[in-house]
Amino acid sequence: MTNQQYQEAVEWLFVQAPNYQIDGEKAYKPGLENITRLCAFFGNPQEKIKCIHIGGTNGKGSTSNMLASVLQEAGYTVGLYNSPHLIDFTERIKVNGENGDKKFVYNFIQKLKTLPEDIQPSFFEFTTIMAFEYFAQKKVDFAIIEVGLGGRLDSTNIIKPIVSAITNVQLDHQNILGNTIQEIAFEKAGIIKPETPIIFGDENELVKNIIIAKAEKENAPFIDATLFETELKSDLKGNYQQKNIKVVLALIDELKKQNFNISDENIKTGLIKVHQNTGFIGRWFEFSQNPLTICDTGHNQAGLEYVFSQLNSIPKRKHILLGFVNDKKIDDVMSILPENSEFYFAKPSIERGRHPLDYEVLLKNSKIFYKIFDSVQEAYLSAKQKCTNEEMIFIGGSNFVVGEFLEKNLTDIK
C-alpha cells in the first residue's frame, strides 16, 4: 500500500458516507440500527473489548486522553477513540498514543466497499466500527470510547461499558439535541447502562437531577466527581482541566474497585504526561513562546467562556484569530470576546465553514478592531507579522480552525 493509495481510500470514505464535518445536520443519523448491522457484519468486535464510555458537551477529549495516559502509566494497553481528528484521520483510533495503522485503515475501507446495500452508514458509523475492529485486533486492555454527538442515539452507544462518565451538559448542537439544557441532558443520560457506574462532573443541580433519575432507573451507581478534592495538575494547561481531572480521578476510583491495579504514582505521572503518552494537542496548546501563541478547540459558548476568561487573565495585548462553522450562534460569542485585543476572522476551509462576511454586521455592532480573511493561514500570518514578543496570539473558535492551523504550521507532532 502506498501513501497515495491510503489517501485515496480515506477520500473515498469521506465522499461515500455522509460526513458531519461537511454536511452538518444532514449527516447525523440518530439511532443504533445501522451500527448494529455494521457490528454484526464484522462479527461484533465491540463485544471483544473492555470499554469505558465518555460523554458530555465539553471535556470529553481531554478527559479520555488523561485517563488513557494514566492507564498507560499503569502498564495497560489502551485504545482511544476520539473525534474529530485535527490533522490526520488515524488520530481517531490510537493505541497507547500511536495513531492507527494506515495499512489497517486502507484494508478496512476495502471491506467497507463490500457492505450489503441495505446498510447505508454515516461517516461516523464507519469510523466507529473501524475503531471497534482495530481495538479488538490489537487486543487492548481498555478501549476508551468518546461519544460523537449526544449519547442516547449516538452510534458509540452500542457498547456495554464497565464504567461511563458524563463530563458536563451545556447548550450545543441545539438543532439536533434540543433547545433546552433539560432536553440535552436527557440525550446525554442515554449512555447510562443498567448496573454500570456513571461518573458525573457537572455542578448544575438541574442537570444533575436528570442524570441521577436516569441512573436510579437503570440501577446504576451514581458518582459525583465534583465532590473529589485534589491538588493534582496536568500538562493540559486550560483552567477548565481541573474539572476534567476530577472526572478522571472518579473513573480511576471505580476501576480500582473493579480490581484494576493503578497506583497514586501512575495517576500523578499520567496526568502530567498526557501529551507525551497520547499525542493529544489542541486544548490550550502552547504552540510557541516568542510570541506566546496558544490554540484551543473550545467552540461552543460554555467552552469559549472558559477559554476567554483565561485569556483575560493574561496581561498581554492579544491578537485573536477566530473562525466558525454554520451552526454556531456567533452573536453569543460576540458578547464574551476578550478585552485589549485585535481580531482576525477567517473561514475554516470546509463546506460547513462560515465566511466572516456573513456575520460582519455583528462584528461592526460589537465595536471591536477586526480584519477579515479568506483563510486561516492568511489570518495567522497577518497576526504573526503584527504581533510583538510582548504580545500574544490565540487561535480558536472551531476544531477545524485549530486543525487547519496546526496542519500548516506544526512540524513536531507525534
mmCIF file of C-alpha atoms in Angstrom:
data_model
loop_
_atom_site.group_PDB
_atom_site.id
_atom_site.type_symbol
_atom_site.label_atom_id
_atom_site.label_comp_id
_atom_site.label_asym_id
_atom_site.label_seq_id
_atom_site.Cartn_x
_atom_site.Cartn_y
_atom_site.Cartn_z
ATOM 1 C CA MET A 1 0.000 0.000 0.000
ATOM 2 C CA THR A 2 1.385 3.396 -0.982
ATOM 3 C CA ASN A 3 0.639 6.673 0.780
ATOM 4 C CA GLN A 4 -1.330 7.750 -2.283
ATOM 5 C CA GLN A 5 -3.487 4.603 -2.075
ATOM 6 C CA TYR A 6 -4.145 5.371 1.609
ATOM 7 C CA GLN A 7 -5.112 8.971 0.836
ATOM 8 C CA GLU A 8 -7.424 7.839 -1.975
ATOM 9 C CA ALA A 9 -9.088 5.297 0.350
ATOM 10 C CA VAL A 10 -9.736 7.915 3.048
ATOM 11 C CA GLU A 11 -11.048 10.339 0.411
ATOM 12 C CA TRP A 12 -13.422 7.589 -0.763
ATOM 13 C CA LEU A 13 -14.665 7.260 2.813
ATOM 14 C CA PHE A 14 -15.317 10.997 3.064
ATOM 15 C CA VAL A 15 -17.162 11.015 -0.275
ATOM 16 C CA GLN A 16 -19.241 7.844 0.188
ATOM 17 C CA ALA A 17 -20.513 8.415 3.706
ATOM 18 C CA PRO A 18 -22.485 11.470 4.823
ATOM 19 C CA ASN A 19 -19.921 13.356 6.892
ATOM 20 C CA TYR A 20 -20.946 15.661 9.736
ATOM 21 C CA GLN A 21 -17.789 17.712 9.270
ATOM 22 C CA ILE A 22 -19.097 18.689 5.819
ATOM 23 C CA ASP A 23 -22.843 18.148 5.783
ATOM 24 C CA GLY A 24 -23.703 19.032 9.372
ATOM 25 C CA GLU A 25 -27.212 18.087 10.471
ATOM 26 C CA LYS A 26 -27.886 16.216 7.210
ATOM 27 C CA ALA A 27 -25.129 13.712 8.029
ATOM 28 C CA TYR A 28 -26.374 12.896 11.521
ATOM 29 C CA LYS A 29 -28.094 9.506 11.602
ATOM 30 C CA PRO A 30 -29.722 9.075 15.012
ATOM 31 C CA GLY A 31 -30.346 5.560 16.242
ATOM 32 C CA LEU A 32 -28.481 2.283 16.604
ATOM 33 C CA GLU A 33 -29.955 0.328 13.682
ATOM 34 C CA ASN A 34 -27.101 0.999 11.257
ATOM 35 C CA ILE A 35 -24.296 0.448 13.763
ATOM 36 C CA THR A 36 -25.988 -2.762 14.969
ATOM 37 C CA ARG A 37 -25.989 -4.118 11.409
ATOM 38 C CA LEU A 38 -22.408 -2.955 10.865
ATOM 39 C CA CYS A 39 -21.159 -4.591 14.043
ATOM 40 C CA ALA A 40 -22.947 -7.838 13.173
ATOM 41 C CA PHE A 41 -21.391 -7.787 9.689
ATOM 42 C CA PHE A 42 -17.924 -7.592 11.284
ATOM 43 C CA GLY A 43 -18.637 -10.182 13.985
ATOM 44 C CA ASN A 44 -19.451 -7.733 16.810
ATOM 45 C CA PRO A 45 -15.895 -6.660 17.688
ATOM 46 C CA GLN A 46 -17.245 -4.281 20.371
ATOM 47 C CA GLU A 47 -18.095 -7.348 22.459
ATOM 48 C CA LYS A 48 -14.444 -8.421 22.472
ATOM 49 C CA ILE A 49 -13.099 -5.270 24.154
ATOM 50 C CA LYS A 50 -13.408 -3.779 27.660
ATOM 51 C CA CYS A 51 -14.928 -0.334 27.075
ATOM 52 C CA ILE A 52 -15.061 2.916 29.025
ATOM 53 C CA HIS A 53 -17.633 5.374 27.662
ATOM 54 C CA ILE A 54 -17.053 9.150 27.891
ATOM 55 C CA GLY A 55 -19.850 11.600 27.069
ATOM 56 C CA GLY A 56 -20.635 15.239 27.789
ATOM 57 C CA THR A 57 -20.750 18.571 25.983
ATOM 58 C CA ASN A 58 -17.206 19.769 26.700
ATOM 59 C CA GLY A 59 -14.132 17.981 28.027
ATOM 60 C CA LYS A 60 -14.699 14.524 26.508
ATOM 61 C CA GLY A 61 -11.422 14.578 24.596
ATOM 62 C CA SER A 62 -9.340 15.924 27.468
ATOM 63 C CA THR A 63 -10.871 13.508 29.974
ATOM 64 C CA SER A 64 -10.430 10.448 27.761
ATOM 65 C CA ASN A 65 -6.825 11.340 26.945
ATOM 66 C CA MET A 66 -5.902 11.990 30.591
ATOM 67 C CA LEU A 67 -7.458 8.665 31.564
ATOM 68 C CA ALA A 68 -5.618 6.895 28.739
ATOM 69 C CA SER A 69 -2.315 8.401 29.874
ATOM 70 C CA VAL A 70 -2.850 7.214 33.459
ATOM 71 C CA LEU A 71 -3.798 3.688 32.346
ATOM 72 C CA GLN A 72 -0.742 3.548 30.081
ATOM 73 C CA GLU A 73 1.446 4.535 33.039
ATOM 74 C CA ALA A 74 -0.134 1.616 34.920
ATOM 75 C CA GLY A 75 1.102 -0.722 32.199
ATOM 76 C CA TYR A 76 -2.136 -1.291 30.320
ATOM 77 C CA THR A 77 -2.607 -1.290 26.541
ATOM 78 C CA VAL A 78 -5.170 1.401 25.836
ATOM 79 C CA GLY A 79 -7.269 2.033 22.750
ATOM 80 C CA LEU A 80 -8.578 5.586 22.380
ATOM 81 C CA TYR A 81 -11.387 6.639 20.043
ATOM 82 C CA ASN A 82 -11.691 10.439 19.708
ATOM 83 C CA SER A 83 -13.298 12.727 17.159
ATOM 84 C CA PRO A 84 -12.929 14.788 15.141
ATOM 85 C CA HIS A 85 -9.307 14.481 14.090
ATOM 86 C CA LEU A 86 -7.225 17.651 13.763
ATOM 87 C CA ILE A 87 -4.700 16.684 11.098
ATOM 88 C CA ASP A 88 -4.798 13.020 10.078
ATOM 89 C CA PHE A 89 -7.731 10.594 10.054
ATOM 90 C CA THR A 90 -5.716 7.999 12.009
ATOM 91 C CA GLU A 91 -5.743 10.260 15.109
ATOM 92 C CA ARG A 92 -9.231 8.861 15.757
ATOM 93 C CA ILE A 93 -8.076 5.317 16.592
ATOM 94 C CA LYS A 94 -4.960 5.420 18.747
ATOM 95 C CA VAL A 95 -3.392 2.608 20.751
ATOM 96 C CA ASN A 96 -1.000 3.715 23.502
ATOM 97 C CA GLY A 97 -0.691 7.117 21.876
ATOM 98 C CA GLU A 98 0.205 5.846 18.418
ATOM 99 C CA ASN A 99 -2.093 6.838 15.568
ATOM 100 C CA GLY A 100 -3.984 3.997 13.919
ATOM 101 C CA ASP A 101 -2.076 1.942 11.368
ATOM 102 C CA LYS A 102 -2.629 3.310 7.846
ATOM 103 C CA LYS A 103 -2.445 -0.142 6.304
ATOM 104 C CA PHE A 104 -5.237 -1.311 8.609
ATOM 105 C CA VAL A 105 -7.339 1.745 7.662
ATOM 106 C CA TYR A 106 -6.762 1.085 3.963
ATOM 107 C CA ASN A 107 -7.647 -2.617 4.221
ATOM 108 C CA PHE A 108 -10.690 -1.925 6.370
ATOM 109 C CA ILE A 109 -12.043 0.597 3.870
ATOM 110 C CA GLN A 110 -11.764 -2.088 1.170
ATOM 111 C CA LYS A 111 -14.021 -4.279 3.340
ATOM 112 C CA LEU A 112 -16.472 -1.402 3.759
ATOM 113 C CA LYS A 113 -16.870 -1.333 -0.016
ATOM 114 C CA THR A 114 -18.380 -4.847 0.173
ATOM 115 C CA LEU A 115 -21.183 -3.959 2.606
ATOM 116 C CA PRO A 116 -24.701 -5.119 1.716
ATOM 117 C CA GLU A 117 -26.802 -2.411 0.066
ATOM 118 C CA ASP A 118 -29.266 -2.324 2.959
ATOM 119 C CA ILE A 119 -26.529 -0.927 5.236
ATOM 120 C CA GLN A 120 -26.014 2.768 4.493
ATOM 121 C CA PRO A 121 -23.818 4.089 7.310
ATOM 122 C CA SER A 122 -22.778 7.635 8.060
ATOM 123 C CA PHE A 123 -19.121 8.616 8.170
ATOM 124 C CA PHE A 124 -19.125 8.424 11.974
ATOM 125 C CA GLU A 125 -20.701 4.962 11.941
ATOM 126 C CA PHE A 126 -17.952 3.823 9.573
ATOM 127 C CA THR A 127 -15.231 5.181 11.859
ATOM 128 C CA THR A 128 -16.886 3.736 14.967
ATOM 129 C CA ILE A 129 -16.928 0.166 13.656
ATOM 130 C CA MET A 130 -13.372 0.715 12.415
ATOM 131 C CA ALA A 131 -12.288 1.639 15.952
ATOM 132 C CA PHE A 132 -14.008 -1.409 17.468
ATOM 133 C CA GLU A 133 -12.336 -3.738 14.978
ATOM 134 C CA TYR A 134 -8.910 -2.113 15.389
ATOM 135 C CA PHE A 135 -9.000 -2.316 19.182
ATOM 136 C CA ALA A 136 -10.199 -5.928 19.046
ATOM 137 C CA GLN A 137 -7.349 -6.868 16.706
ATOM 138 C CA LYS A 138 -4.840 -5.065 18.944
ATOM 139 C CA LYS A 139 -6.245 -6.898 21.999
ATOM 140 C CA VAL A 140 -6.293 -3.716 24.072
ATOM 141 C CA ASP A 141 -6.851 -3.963 27.822
ATOM 142 C CA PHE A 142 -9.167 -0.951 27.686
ATOM 143 C CA ALA A 143 -10.955 0.853 24.866
ATOM 144 C CA ILE A 144 -11.850 4.410 25.838
ATOM 145 C CA ILE A 145 -14.726 5.419 23.581
ATOM 146 C CA GLU A 146 -15.706 9.077 23.226
ATOM 147 C CA VAL A 147 -19.330 9.822 22.344
ATOM 148 C CA GLY A 148 -19.670 11.541 18.973
ATOM 149 C CA LEU A 149 -22.826 13.602 19.427
ATOM 150 C CA GLY A 150 -25.401 13.480 22.197
ATOM 151 C CA GLY A 151 -25.419 9.994 23.667
ATOM 152 C CA ARG A 152 -28.734 8.146 23.578
ATOM 153 C CA LEU A 153 -28.791 7.779 19.779
ATOM 154 C CA ASP A 154 -25.037 8.013 19.161
ATOM 155 C CA SER A 155 -23.512 5.038 17.357
ATOM 156 C CA THR A 156 -20.988 4.514 20.183
ATOM 157 C CA ASN A 157 -23.924 3.701 22.471
ATOM 158 C CA ILE A 158 -23.970 0.115 21.224
ATOM 159 C CA ILE A 159 -21.168 -0.726 23.676
ATOM 160 C CA LYS A 160 -21.621 -2.240 27.138
ATOM 161 C CA PRO A 161 -19.006 -0.366 29.160
ATOM 162 C CA ILE A 162 -17.558 -1.266 32.545
ATOM 163 C CA VAL A 163 -17.898 2.389 33.610
ATOM 164 C CA SER A 164 -19.176 5.574 31.956
ATOM 165 C CA ALA A 165 -18.781 9.309 32.513
ATOM 166 C CA ILE A 166 -20.621 12.467 31.531
ATOM 167 C CA THR A 167 -18.272 15.418 31.940
ATOM 168 C CA ASN A 168 -20.904 18.182 31.811
ATOM 169 C CA VAL A 169 -24.029 19.297 29.965
ATOM 170 C CA GLN A 170 -24.112 22.635 28.127
ATOM 171 C CA LEU A 171 -26.013 24.129 25.201
ATOM 172 C CA ASP A 172 -24.545 22.870 21.918
ATOM 173 C CA HIS A 173 -25.942 21.323 18.721
ATOM 174 C CA GLN A 174 -29.401 22.556 19.720
ATOM 175 C CA ASN A 175 -30.635 21.916 16.170
ATOM 176 C CA ILE A 176 -30.194 18.197 16.880
ATOM 177 C CA LEU A 177 -30.197 17.602 20.637
ATOM 178 C CA GLY A 178 -32.856 20.064 21.797
ATOM 179 C CA ASN A 179 -33.172 23.732 22.676
ATOM 180 C CA THR A 180 -33.079 23.418 26.461
ATOM 181 C CA ILE A 181 -30.472 22.162 28.882
ATOM 182 C CA GLN A 182 -33.018 19.594 30.126
ATOM 183 C CA GLU A 183 -33.531 18.131 26.646
ATOM 184 C CA ILE A 184 -29.789 17.909 26.069
ATOM 185 C CA ALA A 185 -29.241 16.318 29.482
ATOM 186 C CA PHE A 186 -31.819 13.656 28.578
ATOM 187 C CA GLU A 187 -29.824 12.812 25.438
ATOM 188 C CA LYS A 188 -26.506 12.702 27.314
ATOM 189 C CA ALA A 189 -28.044 10.485 30.014
ATOM 190 C CA GLY A 190 -28.842 7.941 27.326
ATOM 191 C CA ILE A 191 -25.389 6.375 27.723
ATOM 192 C CA ILE A 192 -26.211 5.227 31.278
ATOM 193 C CA LYS A 193 -26.417 1.414 31.268
ATOM 194 C CA PRO A 194 -28.019 -1.000 33.741
ATOM 195 C CA GLU A 195 -25.897 -1.523 36.870
ATOM 196 C CA THR A 196 -22.942 0.287 35.279
ATOM 197 C CA PRO A 197 -21.302 3.066 37.350
ATOM 198 C CA ILE A 198 -21.844 6.556 35.938
ATOM 199 C CA ILE A 199 -19.484 9.423 36.820
ATOM 200 C CA PHE A 200 -20.868 12.957 36.558
ATOM 201 C CA GLY A 201 -18.742 16.121 36.580
ATOM 202 C CA ASP A 202 -21.237 18.998 36.385
ATOM 203 C CA GLU A 203 -22.275 21.170 39.343
ATOM 204 C CA ASN A 204 -25.573 22.222 37.714
ATOM 205 C CA GLU A 205 -28.233 20.810 40.064
ATOM 206 C CA LEU A 206 -30.952 20.821 37.386
ATOM 207 C CA VAL A 207 -28.824 18.665 35.108
ATOM 208 C CA LYS A 208 -27.511 16.517 37.956
ATOM 209 C CA ASN A 209 -31.050 15.571 38.975
ATOM 210 C CA ILE A 210 -31.825 14.386 35.441
ATOM 211 C CA ILE A 211 -28.697 12.213 35.411
ATOM 212 C CA ILE A 212 -29.453 10.829 38.888
ATOM 213 C CA ALA A 213 -33.028 9.966 37.869
ATOM 214 C CA LYS A 214 -31.784 8.024 34.853
ATOM 215 C CA ALA A 215 -29.116 6.289 36.973
ATOM 216 C CA GLU A 216 -31.732 5.227 39.522
ATOM 217 C CA LYS A 217 -33.974 3.898 36.756
ATOM 218 C CA GLU A 218 -31.079 1.776 35.460
ATOM 219 C CA ASN A 219 -29.919 0.779 38.951
ATOM 220 C CA ALA A 220 -26.579 2.339 38.008
ATOM 221 C CA PRO A 221 -24.297 3.621 40.796
ATOM 222 C CA PHE A 222 -24.040 7.429 40.559
ATOM 223 C CA ILE A 223 -20.714 9.065 41.443
ATOM 224 C CA ASP A 224 -20.480 12.853 41.784
ATOM 225 C CA ALA A 225 -16.995 13.793 40.571
ATOM 226 C CA THR A 226 -17.409 17.395 41.740
ATOM 227 C CA LEU A 227 -17.002 16.177 45.334
ATOM 228 C CA PHE A 228 -13.458 14.938 44.687
ATOM 229 C CA GLU A 229 -10.707 17.130 46.169
ATOM 230 C CA THR A 230 -7.304 17.200 44.508
ATOM 231 C CA GLU A 231 -4.181 19.284 44.056
ATOM 232 C CA LEU A 232 -3.019 17.214 41.076
ATOM 233 C CA LYS A 233 -2.099 19.019 37.862
ATOM 234 C CA SER A 234 -1.926 18.046 34.211
ATOM 235 C CA ASP A 235 0.229 19.158 31.304
ATOM 236 C CA LEU A 236 -3.086 20.109 29.665
ATOM 237 C CA LYS A 237 -2.986 23.712 30.844
ATOM 238 C CA GLY A 238 -6.504 25.095 30.468
ATOM 239 C CA ASN A 239 -8.011 26.193 33.790
ATOM 240 C CA TYR A 240 -11.091 24.140 32.892
ATOM 241 C CA GLN A 241 -8.964 20.966 33.102
ATOM 242 C CA GLN A 242 -9.337 20.936 36.906
ATOM 243 C CA LYS A 243 -12.969 19.860 36.445
ATOM 244 C CA ASN A 244 -11.916 17.165 33.968
ATOM 245 C CA ILE A 245 -9.205 15.888 36.335
ATOM 246 C CA LYS A 246 -11.884 15.235 38.964
ATOM 247 C CA VAL A 247 -13.835 13.123 36.449
ATOM 248 C CA VAL A 248 -10.651 11.180 35.654
ATOM 249 C CA LEU A 249 -9.993 10.555 39.357
ATOM 250 C CA ALA A 250 -13.561 9.325 39.837
ATOM 251 C CA LEU A 251 -13.194 6.979 36.853
ATOM 252 C CA ILE A 252 -9.925 5.603 38.221
ATOM 253 C CA ASP A 253 -11.519 5.127 41.627
ATOM 254 C CA GLU A 254 -14.218 2.963 40.038
ATOM 255 C CA LEU A 255 -11.662 0.975 38.045
ATOM 256 C CA LYS A 256 -9.710 0.289 41.237
ATOM 257 C CA LYS A 257 -12.915 -1.009 42.833
ATOM 258 C CA GLN A 258 -13.053 -3.435 39.886
ATOM 259 C CA ASN A 259 -9.590 -4.668 40.901
ATOM 260 C CA PHE A 260 -7.534 -2.901 38.252
ATOM 261 C CA ASN A 261 -4.083 -2.016 39.533
ATOM 262 C CA ILE A 262 -3.479 1.745 39.308
ATOM 263 C CA SER A 263 -1.118 3.433 41.769
ATOM 264 C CA ASP A 264 -1.049 7.020 43.013
ATOM 265 C CA GLU A 265 2.239 7.440 41.153
ATOM 266 C CA ASN A 266 0.616 6.189 37.931
ATOM 267 C CA ILE A 267 -2.090 8.832 38.374
ATOM 268 C CA LYS A 268 0.300 11.697 39.126
ATOM 269 C CA THR A 269 2.678 10.828 36.270
ATOM 270 C CA GLY A 270 -0.101 10.026 33.817
ATOM 271 C CA LEU A 271 -1.789 13.385 34.333
ATOM 272 C CA ILE A 272 1.436 15.323 33.808
ATOM 273 C CA LYS A 273 2.494 13.348 30.688
ATOM 274 C CA VAL A 274 -0.720 13.380 28.627
ATOM 275 C CA HIS A 275 0.834 14.955 25.551
ATOM 276 C CA GLN A 276 3.838 12.627 25.659
ATOM 277 C CA ASN A 277 1.757 9.493 26.244
ATOM 278 C CA THR A 278 -1.181 10.148 23.914
ATOM 279 C CA GLY A 279 -0.060 12.843 21.472
ATOM 280 C CA PHE A 280 -3.117 14.903 22.432
ATOM 281 C CA ILE A 281 -2.997 18.542 21.328
ATOM 282 C CA GLY A 282 -5.339 21.428 20.661
ATOM 283 C CA ARG A 283 -6.557 22.117 24.221
ATOM 284 C CA TRP A 284 -4.837 25.268 25.483
ATOM 285 C CA PHE A 285 -1.920 24.107 23.376
ATOM 286 C CA GLU A 286 1.147 26.314 23.552
ATOM 287 C CA PHE A 287 2.416 26.441 20.003
ATOM 288 C CA SER A 288 5.269 28.894 20.648
ATOM 289 C CA GLN A 289 6.754 31.197 23.278
ATOM 290 C CA ASN A 290 8.023 34.050 21.098
ATOM 291 C CA PRO A 291 5.475 35.376 20.657
ATOM 292 C CA LEU A 292 3.271 33.361 23.031
ATOM 293 C CA THR A 293 0.886 31.527 20.688
ATOM 294 C CA ILE A 294 -1.919 29.378 22.077
ATOM 295 C CA CYS A 295 -4.675 27.431 20.334
ATOM 296 C CA ASP A 296 -7.765 25.835 21.832
ATOM 297 C CA THR A 297 -10.614 23.914 20.215
ATOM 298 C CA GLY A 298 -13.335 25.249 22.546
ATOM 299 C CA HIS A 299 -16.157 26.093 20.143
ATOM 300 C CA ASN A 300 -19.487 26.491 21.966
ATOM 301 C CA GLN A 301 -20.429 29.330 24.304
ATOM 302 C CA ALA A 302 -19.630 27.426 27.502
ATOM 303 C CA GLY A 303 -16.244 26.256 26.207
ATOM 304 C CA LEU A 304 -15.324 29.684 24.860
ATOM 305 C CA GLU A 305 -16.307 31.388 28.116
ATOM 306 C CA TYR A 306 -13.717 29.278 29.945
ATOM 307 C CA VAL A 307 -11.078 29.955 27.294
ATOM 308 C CA PHE A 308 -11.742 33.695 27.017
ATOM 309 C CA SER A 309 -11.758 34.052 30.809
ATOM 310 C CA GLN A 310 -8.285 32.517 30.927
ATOM 311 C CA LEU A 311 -7.138 34.776 28.089
ATOM 312 C CA ASN A 312 -8.367 37.827 30.010
ATOM 313 C CA SER A 313 -6.171 36.791 32.937
ATOM 314 C CA ILE A 314 -3.005 37.091 30.802
ATOM 315 C CA PRO A 315 -1.676 40.685 30.974
ATOM 316 C CA LYS A 316 -0.733 40.949 27.311
ATOM 317 C CA ARG A 317 -2.285 42.606 24.294
ATOM 318 C CA LYS A 318 -3.831 39.848 22.200
ATOM 319 C CA HIS A 319 -4.148 39.048 18.517
ATOM 320 C CA ILE A 320 -7.100 36.665 18.326
ATOM 321 C CA LEU A 321 -7.811 34.515 15.276
ATOM 322 C CA LEU A 322 -11.322 33.055 15.192
ATOM 323 C CA GLY A 323 -13.409 31.086 12.717
ATOM 324 C CA PHE A 324 -16.751 29.317 12.945
ATOM 325 C CA VAL A 325 -18.997 26.783 11.240
ATOM 326 C CA ASN A 326 -22.542 27.403 10.063
ATOM 327 C CA ASP A 327 -24.454 26.069 13.076
ATOM 328 C CA LYS A 328 -22.757 28.251 15.699
ATOM 329 C CA LYS A 329 -24.630 31.162 17.297
ATOM 330 C CA ILE A 330 -22.000 33.795 16.685
ATOM 331 C CA ASP A 331 -23.948 36.571 18.404
ATOM 332 C CA ASP A 332 -23.435 34.667 21.696
ATOM 333 C CA VAL A 333 -19.682 34.678 21.084
ATOM 334 C CA MET A 334 -19.563 38.410 20.336
ATOM 335 C CA SER A 335 -20.778 39.225 23.847
ATOM 336 C CA ILE A 336 -17.874 37.412 25.561
ATOM 337 C CA LEU A 337 -14.876 38.371 23.401
ATOM 338 C CA PRO A 338 -11.652 39.123 25.336
ATOM 339 C CA GLU A 339 -10.640 42.706 26.027
ATOM 340 C CA ASN A 340 -7.479 44.502 24.890
ATOM 341 C CA SER A 341 -7.473 42.511 21.648
ATOM 342 C CA GLU A 342 -7.236 42.794 17.903
ATOM 343 C CA PHE A 343 -9.305 40.235 15.979
ATOM 344 C CA TYR A 344 -8.682 38.257 12.805
ATOM 345 C CA PHE A 345 -11.729 36.391 11.468
ATOM 346 C CA ALA A 346 -11.329 33.645 8.869
ATOM 347 C CA LYS A 347 -13.386 30.955 7.182
ATOM 348 C CA PRO A 348 -12.431 27.347 8.015
ATOM 349 C CA SER A 349 -11.712 25.531 4.750
ATOM 350 C CA ILE A 350 -14.594 23.064 4.961
ATOM 351 C CA GLU A 351 -18.028 23.298 3.358
ATOM 352 C CA ARG A 352 -19.618 24.000 6.751
ATOM 353 C CA GLY A 353 -17.185 26.849 7.309
ATOM 354 C CA ARG A 354 -18.861 30.242 7.612
ATOM 355 C CA HIS A 355 -17.277 33.225 5.902
ATOM 356 C CA PRO A 356 -16.884 36.207 8.239
ATOM 357 C CA LEU A 357 -18.593 38.450 5.680
ATOM 358 C CA ASP A 358 -21.814 36.589 6.565
ATOM 359 C CA TYR A 359 -21.693 37.909 10.123
ATOM 360 C CA GLU A 360 -19.815 41.163 9.633
ATOM 361 C CA VAL A 361 -22.805 43.158 10.844
ATOM 362 C CA LEU A 362 -22.273 41.524 14.265
ATOM 363 C CA LEU A 363 -18.589 42.457 14.168
ATOM 364 C CA LYS A 364 -19.408 46.079 13.393
ATOM 365 C CA ASN A 365 -22.014 46.261 16.143
ATOM 366 C CA SER A 366 -19.573 44.857 18.703
ATOM 367 C CA LYS A 367 -17.223 47.791 18.064
ATOM 368 C CA ILE A 368 -14.082 45.654 18.078
ATOM 369 C CA PHE A 369 -10.999 46.196 15.925
ATOM 370 C CA TYR A 370 -11.044 43.395 13.339
ATOM 371 C CA LYS A 371 -9.941 42.219 9.915
ATOM 372 C CA ILE A 372 -11.478 39.544 7.698
ATOM 373 C CA PHE A 373 -9.518 36.861 5.818
ATOM 374 C CA ASP A 374 -10.400 34.140 3.329
ATOM 375 C CA SER A 375 -8.222 31.514 5.043
ATOM 376 C CA VAL A 376 -6.932 30.603 8.484
ATOM 377 C CA GLN A 377 -3.326 30.649 7.330
ATOM 378 C CA GLU A 378 -3.657 34.103 5.796
ATOM 379 C CA ALA A 379 -5.121 35.377 9.064
ATOM 380 C CA TYR A 380 -2.368 33.736 11.137
ATOM 381 C CA LEU A 381 0.444 35.165 9.020
ATOM 382 C CA SER A 382 -1.089 38.622 9.339
ATOM 383 C CA ALA A 383 -1.360 38.269 13.131
ATOM 384 C CA LYS A 384 2.175 36.912 13.374
ATOM 385 C CA GLN A 385 3.546 39.831 11.375
ATOM 386 C CA LYS A 386 1.819 42.367 13.593
ATOM 387 C CA CYS A 387 2.364 40.676 16.982
ATOM 388 C CA THR A 388 5.404 41.653 19.067
ATOM 389 C CA ASN A 389 7.109 39.320 21.549
ATOM 390 C CA GLU A 390 5.435 41.273 24.370
ATOM 391 C CA GLU A 391 2.007 40.419 22.915
ATOM 392 C CA MET A 392 0.325 37.083 22.179
ATOM 393 C CA ILE A 393 -1.665 35.213 19.536
ATOM 394 C CA PHE A 394 -4.690 32.994 20.151
ATOM 395 C CA ILE A 395 -6.225 30.666 17.535
ATOM 396 C CA GLY A 396 -9.642 29.072 18.063
ATOM 397 C CA GLY A 397 -13.404 29.120 17.615
ATOM 398 C CA SER A 398 -13.600 25.716 15.950
ATOM 399 C CA ASN A 399 -11.861 22.336 15.802
ATOM 400 C CA PHE A 400 -11.385 22.980 12.104
ATOM 401 C CA VAL A 401 -9.640 26.326 12.626
ATOM 402 C CA VAL A 402 -7.168 24.744 15.051
ATOM 403 C CA GLY A 403 -6.699 21.672 12.840
ATOM 404 C CA GLU A 404 -6.060 23.805 9.780
ATOM 405 C CA PHE A 405 -3.576 25.988 11.649
ATOM 406 C CA LEU A 406 -1.662 23.003 13.063
ATOM 407 C CA GLU A 407 -1.601 21.169 9.751
ATOM 408 C CA LYS A 408 0.009 24.178 8.077
ATOM 409 C CA ASN A 409 2.423 25.163 10.849
ATOM 410 C CA LEU A 410 3.163 22.296 13.243
ATOM 411 C CA THR A 411 6.104 20.131 12.238
ATOM 412 C CA ASP A 412 6.760 18.434 15.579
ATOM 413 C CA ILE A 413 3.642 16.312 16.043
ATOM 414 C CA LYS A 414 3.628 12.808 17.463
#
